[in-house]
Coordinates of C-alpha atoms in Angstrom, one line a residue:
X113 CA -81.5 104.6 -58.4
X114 CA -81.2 104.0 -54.7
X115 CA -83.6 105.7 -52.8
X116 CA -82.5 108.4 -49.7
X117 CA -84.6 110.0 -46.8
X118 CA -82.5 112.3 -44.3
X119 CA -84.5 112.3 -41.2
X120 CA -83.8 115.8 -40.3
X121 CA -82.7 117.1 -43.5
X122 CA -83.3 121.2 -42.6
X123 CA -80.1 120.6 -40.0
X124 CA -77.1 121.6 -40.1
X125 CA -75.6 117.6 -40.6
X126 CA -78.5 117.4 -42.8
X127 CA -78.3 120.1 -45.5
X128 CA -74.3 119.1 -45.7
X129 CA -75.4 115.8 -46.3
X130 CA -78.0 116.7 -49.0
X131 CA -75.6 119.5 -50.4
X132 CA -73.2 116.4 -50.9
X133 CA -75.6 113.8 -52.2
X134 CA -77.2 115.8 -55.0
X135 CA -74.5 115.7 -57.7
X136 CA -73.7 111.8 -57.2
X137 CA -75.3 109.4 -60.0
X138 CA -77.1 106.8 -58.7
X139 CA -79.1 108.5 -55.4
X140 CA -82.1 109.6 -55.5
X141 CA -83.2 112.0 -52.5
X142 CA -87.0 111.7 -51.0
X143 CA -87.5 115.5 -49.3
X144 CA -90.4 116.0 -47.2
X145 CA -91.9 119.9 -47.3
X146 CA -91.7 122.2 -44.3
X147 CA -95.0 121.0 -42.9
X148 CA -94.9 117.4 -43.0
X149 CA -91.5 117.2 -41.3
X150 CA -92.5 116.5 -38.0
X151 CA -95.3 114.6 -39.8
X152 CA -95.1 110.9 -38.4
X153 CA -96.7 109.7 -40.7
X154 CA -95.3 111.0 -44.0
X155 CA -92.1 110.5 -41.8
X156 CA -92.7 106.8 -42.3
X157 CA -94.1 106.6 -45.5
X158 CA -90.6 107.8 -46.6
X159 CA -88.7 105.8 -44.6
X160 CA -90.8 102.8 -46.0
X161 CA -90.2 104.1 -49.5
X162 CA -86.6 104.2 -48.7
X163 CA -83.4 102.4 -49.4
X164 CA -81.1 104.3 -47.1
X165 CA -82.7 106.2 -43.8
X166 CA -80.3 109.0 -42.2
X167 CA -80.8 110.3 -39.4
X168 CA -79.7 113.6 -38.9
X169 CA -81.9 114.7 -35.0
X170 CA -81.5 114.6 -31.2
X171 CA -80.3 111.5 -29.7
X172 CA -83.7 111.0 -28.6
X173 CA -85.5 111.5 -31.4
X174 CA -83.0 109.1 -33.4
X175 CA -84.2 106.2 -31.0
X176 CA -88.0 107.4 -31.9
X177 CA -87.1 107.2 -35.4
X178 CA -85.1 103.9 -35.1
X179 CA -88.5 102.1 -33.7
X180 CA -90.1 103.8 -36.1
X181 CA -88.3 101.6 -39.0
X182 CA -87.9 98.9 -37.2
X183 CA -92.1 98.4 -37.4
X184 CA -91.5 97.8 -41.1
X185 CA -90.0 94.4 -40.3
X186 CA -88.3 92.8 -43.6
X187 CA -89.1 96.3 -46.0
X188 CA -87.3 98.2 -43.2
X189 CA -84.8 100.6 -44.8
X190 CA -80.6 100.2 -43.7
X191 CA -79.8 103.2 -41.2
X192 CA -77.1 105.8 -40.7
X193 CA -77.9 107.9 -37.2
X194 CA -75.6 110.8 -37.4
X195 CA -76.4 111.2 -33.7
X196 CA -74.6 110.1 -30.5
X197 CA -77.5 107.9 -29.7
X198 CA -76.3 104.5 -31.3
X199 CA -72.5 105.0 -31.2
X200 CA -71.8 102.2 -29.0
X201 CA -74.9 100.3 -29.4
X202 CA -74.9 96.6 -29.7
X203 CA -76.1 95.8 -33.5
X204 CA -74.8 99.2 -34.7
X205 CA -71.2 99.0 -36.9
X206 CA -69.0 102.2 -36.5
X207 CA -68.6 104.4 -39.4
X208 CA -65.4 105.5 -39.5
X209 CA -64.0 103.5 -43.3
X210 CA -60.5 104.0 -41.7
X211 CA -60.7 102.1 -38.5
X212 CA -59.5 98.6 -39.8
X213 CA -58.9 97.8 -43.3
X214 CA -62.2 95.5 -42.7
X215 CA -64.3 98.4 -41.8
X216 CA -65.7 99.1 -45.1
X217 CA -66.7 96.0 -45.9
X218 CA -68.5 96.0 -42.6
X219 CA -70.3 99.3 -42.9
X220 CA -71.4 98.1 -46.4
X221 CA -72.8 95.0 -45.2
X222 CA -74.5 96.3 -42.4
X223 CA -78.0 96.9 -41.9
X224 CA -77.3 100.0 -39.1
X225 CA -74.5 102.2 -38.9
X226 CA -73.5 104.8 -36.7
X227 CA -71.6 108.1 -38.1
X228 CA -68.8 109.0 -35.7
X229 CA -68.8 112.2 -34.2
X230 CA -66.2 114.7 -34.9
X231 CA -63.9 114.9 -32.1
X232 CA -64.0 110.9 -31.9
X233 CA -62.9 110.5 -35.4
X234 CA -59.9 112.6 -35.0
X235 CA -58.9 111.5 -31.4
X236 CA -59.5 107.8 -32.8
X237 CA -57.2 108.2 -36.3
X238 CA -54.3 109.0 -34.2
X239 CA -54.7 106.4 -31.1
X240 CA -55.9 103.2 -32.8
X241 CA -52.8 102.8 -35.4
X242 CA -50.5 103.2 -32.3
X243 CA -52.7 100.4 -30.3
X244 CA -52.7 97.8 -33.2
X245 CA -48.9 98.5 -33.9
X246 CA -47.7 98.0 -30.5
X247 CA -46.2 101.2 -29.6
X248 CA -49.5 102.2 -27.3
X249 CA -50.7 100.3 -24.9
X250 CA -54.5 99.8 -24.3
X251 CA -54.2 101.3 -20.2
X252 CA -51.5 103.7 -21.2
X253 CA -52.5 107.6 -19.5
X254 CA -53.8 109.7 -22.1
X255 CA -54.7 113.1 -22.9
X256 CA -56.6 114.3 -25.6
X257 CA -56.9 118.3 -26.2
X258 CA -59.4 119.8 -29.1
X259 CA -60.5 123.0 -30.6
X260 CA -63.7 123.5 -33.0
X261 CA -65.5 125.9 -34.1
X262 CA -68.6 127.1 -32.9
X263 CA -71.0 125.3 -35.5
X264 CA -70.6 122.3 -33.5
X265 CA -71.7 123.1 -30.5
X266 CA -75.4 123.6 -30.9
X267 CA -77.8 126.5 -31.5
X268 CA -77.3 128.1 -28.5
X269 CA -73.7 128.3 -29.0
X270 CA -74.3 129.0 -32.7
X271 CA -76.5 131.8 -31.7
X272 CA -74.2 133.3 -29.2
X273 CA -71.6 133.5 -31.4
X274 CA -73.2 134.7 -34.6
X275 CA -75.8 137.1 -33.0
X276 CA -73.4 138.4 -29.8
X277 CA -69.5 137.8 -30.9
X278 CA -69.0 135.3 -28.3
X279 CA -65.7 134.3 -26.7
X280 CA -62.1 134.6 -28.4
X281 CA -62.1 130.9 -27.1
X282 CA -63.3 128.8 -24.2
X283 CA -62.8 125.7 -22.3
X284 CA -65.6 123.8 -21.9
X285 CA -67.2 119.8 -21.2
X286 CA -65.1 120.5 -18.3
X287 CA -67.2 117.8 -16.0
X288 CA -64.8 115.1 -17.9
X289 CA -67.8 113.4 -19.0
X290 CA -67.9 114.7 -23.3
X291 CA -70.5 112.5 -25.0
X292 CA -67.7 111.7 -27.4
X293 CA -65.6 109.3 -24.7
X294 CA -67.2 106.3 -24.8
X295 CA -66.4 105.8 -28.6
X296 CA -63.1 107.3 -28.3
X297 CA -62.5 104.3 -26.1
X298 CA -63.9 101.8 -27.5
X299 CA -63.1 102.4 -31.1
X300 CA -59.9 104.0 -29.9
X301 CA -58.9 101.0 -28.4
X302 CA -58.1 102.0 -25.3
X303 CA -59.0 100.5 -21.6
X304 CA -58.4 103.1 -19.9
X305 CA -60.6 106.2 -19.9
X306 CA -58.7 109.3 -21.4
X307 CA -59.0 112.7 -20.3
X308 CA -60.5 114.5 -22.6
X309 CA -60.5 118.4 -23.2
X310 CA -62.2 120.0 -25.4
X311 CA -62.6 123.8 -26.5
X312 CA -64.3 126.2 -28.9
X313 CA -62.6 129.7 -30.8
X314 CA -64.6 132.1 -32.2
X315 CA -64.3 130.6 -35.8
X316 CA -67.1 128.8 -37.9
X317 CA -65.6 125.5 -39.0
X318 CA -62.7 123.7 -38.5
X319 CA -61.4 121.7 -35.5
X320 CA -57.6 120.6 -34.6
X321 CA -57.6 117.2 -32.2
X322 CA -54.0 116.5 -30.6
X323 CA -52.7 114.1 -28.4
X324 CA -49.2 114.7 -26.5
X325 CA -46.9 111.8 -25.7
X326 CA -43.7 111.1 -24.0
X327 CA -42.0 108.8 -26.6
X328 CA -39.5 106.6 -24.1
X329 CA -42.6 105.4 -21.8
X330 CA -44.4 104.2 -25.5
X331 CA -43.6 100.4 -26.4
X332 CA -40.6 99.9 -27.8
X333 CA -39.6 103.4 -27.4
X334 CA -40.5 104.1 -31.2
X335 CA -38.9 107.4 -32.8
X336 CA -41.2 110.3 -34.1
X337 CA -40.7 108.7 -37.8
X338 CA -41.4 105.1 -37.1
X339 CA -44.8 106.6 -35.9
X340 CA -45.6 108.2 -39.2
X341 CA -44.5 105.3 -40.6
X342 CA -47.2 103.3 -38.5
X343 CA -49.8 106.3 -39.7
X344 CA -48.7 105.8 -43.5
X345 CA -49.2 101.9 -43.2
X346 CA -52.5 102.4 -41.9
X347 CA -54.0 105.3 -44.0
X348 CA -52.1 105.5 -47.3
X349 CA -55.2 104.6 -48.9
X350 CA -57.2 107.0 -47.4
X351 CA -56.2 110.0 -44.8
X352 CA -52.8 112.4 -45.4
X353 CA -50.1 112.1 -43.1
X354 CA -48.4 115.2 -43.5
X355 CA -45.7 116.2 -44.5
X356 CA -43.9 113.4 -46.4
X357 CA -41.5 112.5 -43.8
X358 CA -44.1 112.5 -41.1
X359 CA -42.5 115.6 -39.1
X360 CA -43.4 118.9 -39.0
X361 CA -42.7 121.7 -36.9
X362 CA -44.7 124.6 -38.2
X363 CA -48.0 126.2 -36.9
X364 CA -51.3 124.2 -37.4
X365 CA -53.8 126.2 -37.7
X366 CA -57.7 124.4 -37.4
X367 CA -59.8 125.7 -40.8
X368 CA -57.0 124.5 -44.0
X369 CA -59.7 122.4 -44.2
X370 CA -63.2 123.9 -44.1
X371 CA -65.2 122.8 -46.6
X372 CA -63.6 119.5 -47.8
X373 CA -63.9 115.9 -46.5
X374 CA -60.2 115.2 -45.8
X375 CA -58.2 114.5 -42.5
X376 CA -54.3 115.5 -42.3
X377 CA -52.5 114.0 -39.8
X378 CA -49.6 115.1 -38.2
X379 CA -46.4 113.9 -35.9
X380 CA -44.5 117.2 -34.1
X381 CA -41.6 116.2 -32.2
X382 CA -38.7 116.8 -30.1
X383 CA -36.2 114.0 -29.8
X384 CA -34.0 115.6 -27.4
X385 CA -36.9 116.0 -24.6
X386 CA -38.2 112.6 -26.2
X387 CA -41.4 114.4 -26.5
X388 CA -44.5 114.2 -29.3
X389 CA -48.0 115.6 -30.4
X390 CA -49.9 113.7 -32.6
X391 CA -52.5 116.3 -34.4
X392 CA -55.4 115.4 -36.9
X393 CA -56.9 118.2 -38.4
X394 CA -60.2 118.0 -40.2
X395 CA -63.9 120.3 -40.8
X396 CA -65.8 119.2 -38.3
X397 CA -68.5 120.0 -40.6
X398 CA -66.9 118.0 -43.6
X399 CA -65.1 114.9 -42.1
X400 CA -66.2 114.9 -38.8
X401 CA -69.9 115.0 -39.9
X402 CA -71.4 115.0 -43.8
X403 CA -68.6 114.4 -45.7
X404 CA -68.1 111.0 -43.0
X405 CA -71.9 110.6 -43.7
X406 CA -71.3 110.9 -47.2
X407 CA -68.8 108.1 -47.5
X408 CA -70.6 105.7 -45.6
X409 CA -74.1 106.5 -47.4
X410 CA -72.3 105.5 -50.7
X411 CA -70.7 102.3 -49.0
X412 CA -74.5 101.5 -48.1
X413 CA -75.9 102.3 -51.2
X414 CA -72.8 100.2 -52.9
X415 CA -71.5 103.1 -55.0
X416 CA -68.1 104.4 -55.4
X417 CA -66.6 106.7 -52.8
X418 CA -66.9 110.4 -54.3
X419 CA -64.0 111.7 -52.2
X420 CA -61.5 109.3 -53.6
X421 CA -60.6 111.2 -57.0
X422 CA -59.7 114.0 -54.3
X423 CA -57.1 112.3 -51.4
X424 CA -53.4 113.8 -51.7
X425 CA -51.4 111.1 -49.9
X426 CA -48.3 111.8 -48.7
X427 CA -45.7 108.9 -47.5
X428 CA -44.1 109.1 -43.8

């Protein structure tokens, strides 16, 4: 039985991640009680006791915790911050499975691992299989446009929404400086920075990521289906590019997917105008942070991914 601590566990990352974990053979979860949570040193004794330490707290705190295991020299535990803190992080793989067909290999190897945040993992599923295909280039202008809901923004926002009704929807992040960029970039594969714009609805769960493109100034000048194609290639053995052919002109609306750990992708077009959106829908609670967790925890751990069974795939 490999041995998990979740750093964090009474969170709202961290109970989906032990919700998760429970019914999978071969994981055995060390809890700590409601008083020795903040307890540094029971805090380490677990981590020290450990196979597998997530982190699931403030960025800051995830650095704290990081030193923390690192004091235990060759008995230190392998990591998995779910925070922003180590997302771009020299000595830190990326843990998004999907990014490269080499990525899991790398994430089970790996000794520290950063869990990708949710906006990152859709904006990055629809630029980087353009990027490596040629149809995208690395400095090419782009525009990324999101919508969550609330649960993802924090307790304040949380609070505002649960307790006082909060806004139909809002703009917001609107310094163009989201914590989510950098990896975007990075593990996007882009050069040049994107603008980013995020938003919140008054809903729960569930978060729609979309990315508009004119398709004659792409490389190559690739059609609407030769991009799904490019998506299929990429994901078949993981994410659903929906429909079958790729194209899709109906309403996407953000929670289909509350409470699983899948990602659709989608290509809306219109040749005429030579115009695109690319849209990945996901739970930003499932996929864009547990169920990702989840998947890279068993990775770690060298058990089987539990969301496999699950994953309708759908050809472009």
């Amino acid at each position: 039985m490999a041995k998990l601590f979740i750093d964090g566990e009474a969170g709202t990352t961290g109970l989906g991640i032990r919700e998760r974990v429970l019914p999978i053979a071969g994981i055995e979860l060390i809890s700590l009680s409601d008083a020795d949570r903040k307890n540094e040193a029971a805090r380490l004794d677990a981590m020290r006791a450990a196979d597998l330490v997530v982190l699931c707290l403030p960025d800051d705190a995830a650095r704290q915790a990081t030193a923390m295991v690192a004091l235990l020299g060759d008995k230190a535990p392998k990591l998995l911050d779910a925070s922003t803190a180590h997302r771009v992080a020299a000595g830190w793989v990326y843990g998004f499975p999907e990014l490269t067909p080499a990525q899991p290999s790398a994430i089970a190897e790996a000794k520290k691992v950063s869990n990708p945040g949710c906006y990152a993992t859709g904006a990055i599923a629809l630029l980087r299989p353009l990027i490596d295909a040629g149809m995208l280039e690395a400095a090419s202008d782009v525009t990324i446009n999101a919508v969550s809901g609330y649960s993802g923004g924090g307790k304040a926002m949380i609070a505002a929404h649960d307790n006082d009704g909060g806004p139909a929807f809002e703009l917001y992040g609107l310094s163009l400086a989201h914590k989510h960029v950098p990896e975007i970039m990075i593990y996007g594969g882009l050069t040049r920075r994107p603008i980013f714009v995020p938003s919140v609805g008054h809903f729960r769960q569930g978060m729609l990521v979309s990315v508009p493109l004119f398709l004659d100034r792409l490389l190559g000048k690739p059609s609407a289906h030769e991009i799904a194609e490019a998506f299929y290639e990429r994901y078949h053995a993981s994410l659903r590019v929906r429909p079958p052919n790729g194209i899709t002109a109906q309403n996407i609306e953000p929670q289909a997917l509350n409470d699983t750990d899948l990602l659709d992708i989608f290509v809306c077009a219109n040749s005429a105008h030579d115009h695109a959106v690319l849209i990945a829908r996901l739970d930003n609670l499932g996929k864009g942070a547990s169920g990702a967790a989840v998947q890279n925890i068993c990775l770690m751990l060298g058990l089987s991914d539990p969301l496999a069974p699950t994953k309708e795939l759908h050809h472009a």
